[in-house]
XYZ file of N, CA and C in Angstrom:
618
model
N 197.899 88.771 117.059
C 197.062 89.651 116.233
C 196.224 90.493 117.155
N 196.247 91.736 116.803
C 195.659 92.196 117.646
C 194.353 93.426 116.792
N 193.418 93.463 117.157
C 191.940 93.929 116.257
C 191.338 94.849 117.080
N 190.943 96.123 116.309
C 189.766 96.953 116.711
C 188.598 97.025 116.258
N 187.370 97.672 117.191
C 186.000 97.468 116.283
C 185.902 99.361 116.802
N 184.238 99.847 116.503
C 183.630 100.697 116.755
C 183.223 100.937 117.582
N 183.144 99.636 118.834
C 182.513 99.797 119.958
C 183.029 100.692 121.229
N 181.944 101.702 121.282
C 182.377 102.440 122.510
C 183.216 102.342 123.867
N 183.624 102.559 124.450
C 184.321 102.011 125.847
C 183.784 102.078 126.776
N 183.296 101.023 127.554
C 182.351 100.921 128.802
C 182.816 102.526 129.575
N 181.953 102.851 130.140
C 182.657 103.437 131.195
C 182.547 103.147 132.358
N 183.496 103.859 132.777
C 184.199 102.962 134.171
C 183.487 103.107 135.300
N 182.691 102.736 135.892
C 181.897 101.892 137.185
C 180.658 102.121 137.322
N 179.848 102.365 135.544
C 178.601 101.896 135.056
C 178.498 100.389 134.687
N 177.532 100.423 134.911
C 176.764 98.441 134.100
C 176.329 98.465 132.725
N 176.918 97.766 131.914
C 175.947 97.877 130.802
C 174.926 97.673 131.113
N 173.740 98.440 130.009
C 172.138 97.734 130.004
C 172.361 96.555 129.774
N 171.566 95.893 130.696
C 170.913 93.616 130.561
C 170.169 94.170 128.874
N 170.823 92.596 128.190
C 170.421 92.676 127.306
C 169.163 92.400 126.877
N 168.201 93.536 125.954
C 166.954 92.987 125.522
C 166.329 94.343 126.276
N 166.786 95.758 126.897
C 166.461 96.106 128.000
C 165.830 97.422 126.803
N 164.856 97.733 126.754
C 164.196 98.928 126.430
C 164.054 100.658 126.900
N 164.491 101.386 125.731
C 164.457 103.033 126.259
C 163.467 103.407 126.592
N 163.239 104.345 126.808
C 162.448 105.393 127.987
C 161.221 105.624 126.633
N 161.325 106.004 125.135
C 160.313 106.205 124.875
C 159.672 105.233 124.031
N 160.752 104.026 123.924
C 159.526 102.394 123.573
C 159.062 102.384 125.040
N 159.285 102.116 126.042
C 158.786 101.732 127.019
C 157.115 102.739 127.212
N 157.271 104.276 127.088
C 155.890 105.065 126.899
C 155.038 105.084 125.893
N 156.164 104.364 124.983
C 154.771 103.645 123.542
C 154.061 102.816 124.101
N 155.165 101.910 124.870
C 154.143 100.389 124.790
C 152.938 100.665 125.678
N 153.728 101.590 127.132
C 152.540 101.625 127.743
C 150.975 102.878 127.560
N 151.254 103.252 126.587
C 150.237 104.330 125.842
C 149.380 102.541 124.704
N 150.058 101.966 124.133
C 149.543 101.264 123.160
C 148.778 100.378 124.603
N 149.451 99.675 125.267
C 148.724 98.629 126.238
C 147.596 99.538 126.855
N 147.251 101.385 127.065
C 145.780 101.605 127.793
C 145.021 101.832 126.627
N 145.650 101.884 125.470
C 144.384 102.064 124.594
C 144.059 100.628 123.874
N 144.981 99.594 124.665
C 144.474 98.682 123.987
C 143.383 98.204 125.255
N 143.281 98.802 126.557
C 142.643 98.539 127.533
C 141.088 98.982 127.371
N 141.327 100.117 126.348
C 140.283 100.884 126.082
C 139.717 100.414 125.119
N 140.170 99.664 124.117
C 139.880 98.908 123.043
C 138.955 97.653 123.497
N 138.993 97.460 124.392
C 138.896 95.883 125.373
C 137.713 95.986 125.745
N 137.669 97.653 126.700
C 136.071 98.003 127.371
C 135.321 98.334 126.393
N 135.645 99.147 125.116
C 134.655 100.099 124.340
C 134.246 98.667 123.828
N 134.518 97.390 123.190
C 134.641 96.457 122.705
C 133.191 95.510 123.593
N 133.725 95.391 124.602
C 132.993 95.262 125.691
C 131.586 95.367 125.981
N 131.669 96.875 126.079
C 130.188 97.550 126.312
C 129.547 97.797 124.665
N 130.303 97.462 123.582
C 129.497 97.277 122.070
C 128.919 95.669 121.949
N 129.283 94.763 122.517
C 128.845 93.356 122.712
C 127.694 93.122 123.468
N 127.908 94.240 124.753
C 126.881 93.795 125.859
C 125.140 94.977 124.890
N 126.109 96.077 124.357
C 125.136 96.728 123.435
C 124.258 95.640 122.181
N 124.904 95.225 121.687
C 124.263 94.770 120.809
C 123.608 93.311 121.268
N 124.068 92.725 122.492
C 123.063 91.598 122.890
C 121.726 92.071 123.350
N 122.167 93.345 123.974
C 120.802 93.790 124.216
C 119.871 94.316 123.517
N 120.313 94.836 122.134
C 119.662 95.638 121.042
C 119.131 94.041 120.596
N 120.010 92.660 120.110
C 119.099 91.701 119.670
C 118.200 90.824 121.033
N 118.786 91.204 122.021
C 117.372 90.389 122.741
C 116.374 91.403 122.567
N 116.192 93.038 122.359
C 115.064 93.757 121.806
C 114.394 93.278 120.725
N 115.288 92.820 119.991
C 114.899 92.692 118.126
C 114.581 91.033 118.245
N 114.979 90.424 119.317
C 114.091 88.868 119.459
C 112.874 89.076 120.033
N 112.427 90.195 121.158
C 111.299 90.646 121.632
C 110.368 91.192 120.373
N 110.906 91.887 119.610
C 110.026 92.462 118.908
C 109.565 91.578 117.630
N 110.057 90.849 117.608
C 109.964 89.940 116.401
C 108.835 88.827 117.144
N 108.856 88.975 118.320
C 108.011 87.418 118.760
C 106.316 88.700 118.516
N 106.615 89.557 119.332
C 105.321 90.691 119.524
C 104.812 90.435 117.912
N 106.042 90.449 116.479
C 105.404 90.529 115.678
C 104.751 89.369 114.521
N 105.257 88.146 115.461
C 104.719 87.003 115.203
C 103.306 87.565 115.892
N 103.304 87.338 117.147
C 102.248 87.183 117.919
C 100.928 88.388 117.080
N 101.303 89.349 116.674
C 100.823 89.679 115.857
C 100.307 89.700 114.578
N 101.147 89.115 113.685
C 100.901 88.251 112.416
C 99.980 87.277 112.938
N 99.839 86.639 113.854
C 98.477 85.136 114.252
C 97.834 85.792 114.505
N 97.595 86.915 114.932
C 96.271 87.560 115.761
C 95.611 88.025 114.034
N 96.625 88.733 113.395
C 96.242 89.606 111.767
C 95.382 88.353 110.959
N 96.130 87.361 111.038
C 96.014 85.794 110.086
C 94.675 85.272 111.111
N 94.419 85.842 112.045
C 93.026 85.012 113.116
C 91.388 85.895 112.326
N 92.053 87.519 112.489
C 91.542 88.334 112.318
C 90.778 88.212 110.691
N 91.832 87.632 109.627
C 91.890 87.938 108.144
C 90.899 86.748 108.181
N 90.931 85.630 108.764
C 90.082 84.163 108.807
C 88.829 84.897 109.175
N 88.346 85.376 109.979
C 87.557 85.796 110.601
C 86.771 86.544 109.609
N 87.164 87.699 108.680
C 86.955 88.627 108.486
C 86.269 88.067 106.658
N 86.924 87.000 106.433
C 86.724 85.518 105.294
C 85.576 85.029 105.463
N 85.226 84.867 106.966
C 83.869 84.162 107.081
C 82.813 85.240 106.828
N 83.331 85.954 107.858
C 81.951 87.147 107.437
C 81.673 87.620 106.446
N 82.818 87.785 105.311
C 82.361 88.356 103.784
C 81.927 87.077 103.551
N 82.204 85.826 103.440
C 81.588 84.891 103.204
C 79.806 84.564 103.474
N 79.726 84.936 104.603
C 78.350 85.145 105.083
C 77.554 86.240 104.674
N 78.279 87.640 104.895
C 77.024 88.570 103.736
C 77.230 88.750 102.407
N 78.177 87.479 101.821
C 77.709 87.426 100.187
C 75.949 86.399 100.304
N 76.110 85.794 101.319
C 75.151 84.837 101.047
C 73.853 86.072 101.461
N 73.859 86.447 102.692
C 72.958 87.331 103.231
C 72.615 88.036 101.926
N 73.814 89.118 100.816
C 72.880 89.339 100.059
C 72.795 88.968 99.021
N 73.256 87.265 98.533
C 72.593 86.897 97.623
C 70.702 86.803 97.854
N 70.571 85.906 99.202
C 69.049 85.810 99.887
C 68.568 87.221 99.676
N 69.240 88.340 99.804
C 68.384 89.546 99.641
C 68.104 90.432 98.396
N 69.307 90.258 97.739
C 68.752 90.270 96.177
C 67.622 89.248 95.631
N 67.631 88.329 96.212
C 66.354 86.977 95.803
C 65.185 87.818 96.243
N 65.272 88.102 97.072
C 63.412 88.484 98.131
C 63.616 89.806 97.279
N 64.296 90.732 97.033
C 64.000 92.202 96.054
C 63.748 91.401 95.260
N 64.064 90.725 94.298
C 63.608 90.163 92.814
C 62.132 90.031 92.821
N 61.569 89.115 93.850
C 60.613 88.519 94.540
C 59.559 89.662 94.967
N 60.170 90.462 95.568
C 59.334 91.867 95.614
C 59.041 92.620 94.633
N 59.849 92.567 93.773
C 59.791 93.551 92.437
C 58.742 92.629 91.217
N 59.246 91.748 91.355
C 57.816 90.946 90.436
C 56.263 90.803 91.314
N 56.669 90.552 92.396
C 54.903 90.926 93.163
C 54.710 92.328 93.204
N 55.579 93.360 92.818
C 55.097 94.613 92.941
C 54.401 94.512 91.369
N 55.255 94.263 90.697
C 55.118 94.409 89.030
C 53.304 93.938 89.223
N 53.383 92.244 88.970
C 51.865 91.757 89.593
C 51.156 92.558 89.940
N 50.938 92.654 90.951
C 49.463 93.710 92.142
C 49.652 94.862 90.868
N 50.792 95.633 90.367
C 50.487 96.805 89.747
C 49.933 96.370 88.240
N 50.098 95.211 87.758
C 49.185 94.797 86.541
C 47.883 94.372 87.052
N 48.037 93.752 88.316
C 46.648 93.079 88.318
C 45.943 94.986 88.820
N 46.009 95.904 89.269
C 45.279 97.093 89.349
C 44.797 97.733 88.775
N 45.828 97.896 87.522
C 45.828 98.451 86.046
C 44.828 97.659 85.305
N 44.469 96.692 85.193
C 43.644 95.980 84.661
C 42.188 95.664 84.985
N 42.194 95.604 86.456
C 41.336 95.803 87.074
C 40.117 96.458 87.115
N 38.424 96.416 86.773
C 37.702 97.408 86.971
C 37.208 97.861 88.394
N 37.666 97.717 89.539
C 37.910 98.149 90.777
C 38.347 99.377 91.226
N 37.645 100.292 91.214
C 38.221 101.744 91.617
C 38.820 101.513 93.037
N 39.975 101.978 93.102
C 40.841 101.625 94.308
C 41.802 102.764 94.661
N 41.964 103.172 95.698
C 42.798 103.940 95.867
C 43.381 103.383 97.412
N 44.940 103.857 97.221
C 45.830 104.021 98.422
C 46.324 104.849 98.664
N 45.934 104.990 100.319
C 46.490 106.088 100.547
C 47.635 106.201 102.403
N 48.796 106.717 102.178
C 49.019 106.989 103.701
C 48.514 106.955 104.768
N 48.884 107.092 106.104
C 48.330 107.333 107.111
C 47.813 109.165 106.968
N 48.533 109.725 106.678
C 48.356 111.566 106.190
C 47.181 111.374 105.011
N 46.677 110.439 104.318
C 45.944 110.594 103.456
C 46.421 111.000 102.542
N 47.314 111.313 102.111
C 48.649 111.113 100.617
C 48.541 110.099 99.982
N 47.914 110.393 98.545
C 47.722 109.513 97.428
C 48.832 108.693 97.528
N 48.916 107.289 97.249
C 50.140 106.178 96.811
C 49.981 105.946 95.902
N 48.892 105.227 95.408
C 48.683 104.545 93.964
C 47.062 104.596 93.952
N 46.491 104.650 92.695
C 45.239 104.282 92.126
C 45.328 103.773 91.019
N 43.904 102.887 90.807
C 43.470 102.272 89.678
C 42.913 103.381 88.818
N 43.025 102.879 87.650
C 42.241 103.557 86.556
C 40.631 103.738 86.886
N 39.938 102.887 87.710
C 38.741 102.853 87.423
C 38.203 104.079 88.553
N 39.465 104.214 89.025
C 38.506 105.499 90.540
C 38.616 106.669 89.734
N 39.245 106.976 88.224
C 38.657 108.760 87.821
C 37.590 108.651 88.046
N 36.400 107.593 87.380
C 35.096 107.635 87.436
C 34.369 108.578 88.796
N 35.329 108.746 89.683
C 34.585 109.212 91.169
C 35.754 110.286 91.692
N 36.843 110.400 91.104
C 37.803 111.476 91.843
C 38.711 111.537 90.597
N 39.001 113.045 91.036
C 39.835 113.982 89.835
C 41.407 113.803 90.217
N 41.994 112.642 89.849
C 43.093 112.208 89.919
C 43.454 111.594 88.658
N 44.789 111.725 88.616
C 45.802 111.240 87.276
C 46.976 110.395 88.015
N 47.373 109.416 87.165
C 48.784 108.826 87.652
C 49.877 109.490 88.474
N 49.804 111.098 87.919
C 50.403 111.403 88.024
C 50.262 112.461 89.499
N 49.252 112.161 89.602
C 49.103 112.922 91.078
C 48.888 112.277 92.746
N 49.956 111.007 92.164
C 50.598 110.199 93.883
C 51.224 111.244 93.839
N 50.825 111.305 95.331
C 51.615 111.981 96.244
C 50.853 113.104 96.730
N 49.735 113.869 96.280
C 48.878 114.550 96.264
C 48.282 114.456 97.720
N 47.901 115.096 98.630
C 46.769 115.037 99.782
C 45.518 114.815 99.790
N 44.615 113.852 100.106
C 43.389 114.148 99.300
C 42.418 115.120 99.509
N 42.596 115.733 100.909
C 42.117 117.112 100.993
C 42.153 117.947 99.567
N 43.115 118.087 98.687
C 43.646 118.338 97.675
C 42.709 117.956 96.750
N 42.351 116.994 96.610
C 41.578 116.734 95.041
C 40.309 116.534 95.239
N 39.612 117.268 94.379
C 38.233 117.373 94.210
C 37.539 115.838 93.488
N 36.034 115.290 93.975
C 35.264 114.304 93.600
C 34.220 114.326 93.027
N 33.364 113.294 92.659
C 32.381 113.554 92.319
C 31.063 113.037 92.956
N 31.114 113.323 94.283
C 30.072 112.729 95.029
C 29.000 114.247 95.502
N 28.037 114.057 95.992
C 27.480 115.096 96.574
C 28.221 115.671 97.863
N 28.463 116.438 98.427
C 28.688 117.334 99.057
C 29.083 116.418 100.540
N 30.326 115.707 100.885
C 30.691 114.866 102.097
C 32.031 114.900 102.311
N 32.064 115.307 103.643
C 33.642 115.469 104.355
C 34.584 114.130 104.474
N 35.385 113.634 103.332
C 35.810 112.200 102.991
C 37.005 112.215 104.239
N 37.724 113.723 103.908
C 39.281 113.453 105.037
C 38.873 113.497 106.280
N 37.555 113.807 106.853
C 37.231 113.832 108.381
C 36.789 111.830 108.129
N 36.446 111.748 107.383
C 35.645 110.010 107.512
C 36.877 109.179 107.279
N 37.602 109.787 106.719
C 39.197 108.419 106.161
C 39.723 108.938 107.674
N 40.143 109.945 108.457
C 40.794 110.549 109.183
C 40.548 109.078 110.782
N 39.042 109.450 110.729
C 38.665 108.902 111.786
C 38.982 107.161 111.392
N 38.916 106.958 110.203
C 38.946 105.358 110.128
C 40.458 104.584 110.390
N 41.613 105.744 110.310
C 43.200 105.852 110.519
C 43.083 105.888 112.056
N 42.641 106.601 112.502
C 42.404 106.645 114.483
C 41.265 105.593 115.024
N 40.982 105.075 114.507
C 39.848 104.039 115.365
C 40.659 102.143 115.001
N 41.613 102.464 113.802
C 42.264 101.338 113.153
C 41.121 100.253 112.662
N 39.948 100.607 112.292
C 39.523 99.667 111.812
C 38.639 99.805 110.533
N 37.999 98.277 109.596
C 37.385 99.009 108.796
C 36.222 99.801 108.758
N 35.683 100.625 107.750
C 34.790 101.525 107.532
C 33.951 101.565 106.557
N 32.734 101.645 106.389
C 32.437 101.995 105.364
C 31.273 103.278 105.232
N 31.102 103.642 103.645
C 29.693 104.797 103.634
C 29.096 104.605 102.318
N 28.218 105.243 102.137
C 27.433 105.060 100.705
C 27.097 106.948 100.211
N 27.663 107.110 99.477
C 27.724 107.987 98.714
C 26.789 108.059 97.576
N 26.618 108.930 97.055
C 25.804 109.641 96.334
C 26.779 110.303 95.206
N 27.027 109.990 93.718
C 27.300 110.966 93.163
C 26.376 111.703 92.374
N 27.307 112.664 91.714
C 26.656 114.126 90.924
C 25.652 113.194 90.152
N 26.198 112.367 89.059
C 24.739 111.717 88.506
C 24.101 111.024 88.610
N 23.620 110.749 90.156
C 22.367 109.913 90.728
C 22.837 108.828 91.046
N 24.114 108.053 90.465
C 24.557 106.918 91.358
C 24.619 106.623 92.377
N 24.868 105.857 93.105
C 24.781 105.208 94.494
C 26.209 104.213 94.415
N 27.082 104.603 95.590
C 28.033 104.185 95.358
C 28.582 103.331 96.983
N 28.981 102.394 97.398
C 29.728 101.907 98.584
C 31.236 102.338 98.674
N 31.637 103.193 99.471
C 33.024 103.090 99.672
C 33.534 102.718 100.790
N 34.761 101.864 101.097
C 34.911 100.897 101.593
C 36.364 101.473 102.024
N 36.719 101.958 103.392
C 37.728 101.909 103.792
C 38.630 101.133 104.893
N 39.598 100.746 104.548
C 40.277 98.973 104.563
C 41.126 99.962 105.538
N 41.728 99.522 106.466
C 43.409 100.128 107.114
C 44.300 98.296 106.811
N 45.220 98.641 106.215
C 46.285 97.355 106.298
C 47.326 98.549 107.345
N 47.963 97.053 108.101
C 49.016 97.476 109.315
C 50.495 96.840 108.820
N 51.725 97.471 109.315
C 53.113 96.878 109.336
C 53.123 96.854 110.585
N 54.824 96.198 111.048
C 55.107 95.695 112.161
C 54.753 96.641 113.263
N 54.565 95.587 114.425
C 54.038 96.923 115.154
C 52.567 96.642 115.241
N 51.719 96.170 114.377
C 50.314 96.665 114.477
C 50.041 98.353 114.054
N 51.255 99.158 113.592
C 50.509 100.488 113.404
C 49.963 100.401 112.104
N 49.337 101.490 111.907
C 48.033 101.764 110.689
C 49.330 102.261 109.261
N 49.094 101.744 108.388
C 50.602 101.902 107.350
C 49.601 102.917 106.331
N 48.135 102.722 106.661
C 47.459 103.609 105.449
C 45.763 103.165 105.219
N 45.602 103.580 104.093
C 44.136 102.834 104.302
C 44.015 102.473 102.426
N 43.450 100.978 102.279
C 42.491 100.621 100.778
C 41.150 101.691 100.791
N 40.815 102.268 99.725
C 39.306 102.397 99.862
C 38.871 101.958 98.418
């Protein structure tokens, strides 16, 4: 029996290709696929060594922001005590205003009530407050604190009061004179200096 196939005819004093043996343009695939797989390898590479270094940044920055959060949380403790402390500071200081405002209230009932002609005045001699009982001797109204007393006319005979209060503000001590009014009375006036801190002259009682 004798059989044919399709297969070409060697030719004569070539080698076949060894089998398994690859053409010219698998062989420039593979080696195009093997540098970009080389390239695949480095870019790969330097994205690993990238991102260890981006998280040892982001482990740095995270400790900075611990270390920061304890300092914020030291700070917020801190900041707890002290509102803690000037609630108290001004509870104590709303107490002493209360305390002031009812001894003001006081002294200003006990004045008002008072038959004591009294007047206060500045270091400038600027009305503060008077009693009711000093119209009897000077032309003043409630309403004229604040007034100079150069400013308001009296009822004494004819005596320079802001040169005598003036000098009793510069010598810091008390004073007194006896006056004469328009209708024959005979009167003592009595000028007091009270002091604030310091020792300076805050004004004068008369």
């Amino acid at each position: 029996l004798v059989s044919f196939d399709a297969r070409p005819a060697a030719t004569e004093g070539a080698e076949p290709p060894p089998e398994g043996a690859l053409d010219e343009t698998a062989l420039s695939r593979i080696q195009e696929l093997e540098r970009d797989l080389r390239y695949s390898e480095e870019s790969l590479r330097n994205t690993i060594e990238e991102l260890e270094t981006a998280n040892e940044e982001l482990q740095a920055a995270n400790e900075e922001l611990m270390a920061s959060n304890e300092e914020l949380m030291a700070a917020n403790e801190e900041l707890h005590s002290v509102n803690e402390e000037m609630h108290t500071v001004g509870v104590e200081h709303q107490r002493k205003i209360e305390e002031l405002l009812q001894l003001g209230q006081d002294m200003e009932s006990l004045l008002q009530s008072a038959a004591l002609a009294a007047l206060f005045v500045d270091p400038e001699l600027v009305a503060r407050r008077i009693t009711p009982a000093l119209t009897d001797y000077f032309n003043l109204m409630p309403q004229d604190v604040g007034r100079p007393l150069a400013h308001v006319t009296h009822r004494f005979v004819a005596t320079d009061l802001p040169r005598f209060l003036a000098g009793v503000v510069a010598a810091g001590t008390a004073a007194g004179r006896d006056l004469a009014t328009l209708d024959g009375r005979l009167v003592r006036l009595s000028a007091v200096p009270y002091r604030v801190l310091g020792d300076r002259v805050a004004g004068l009682t008369l």
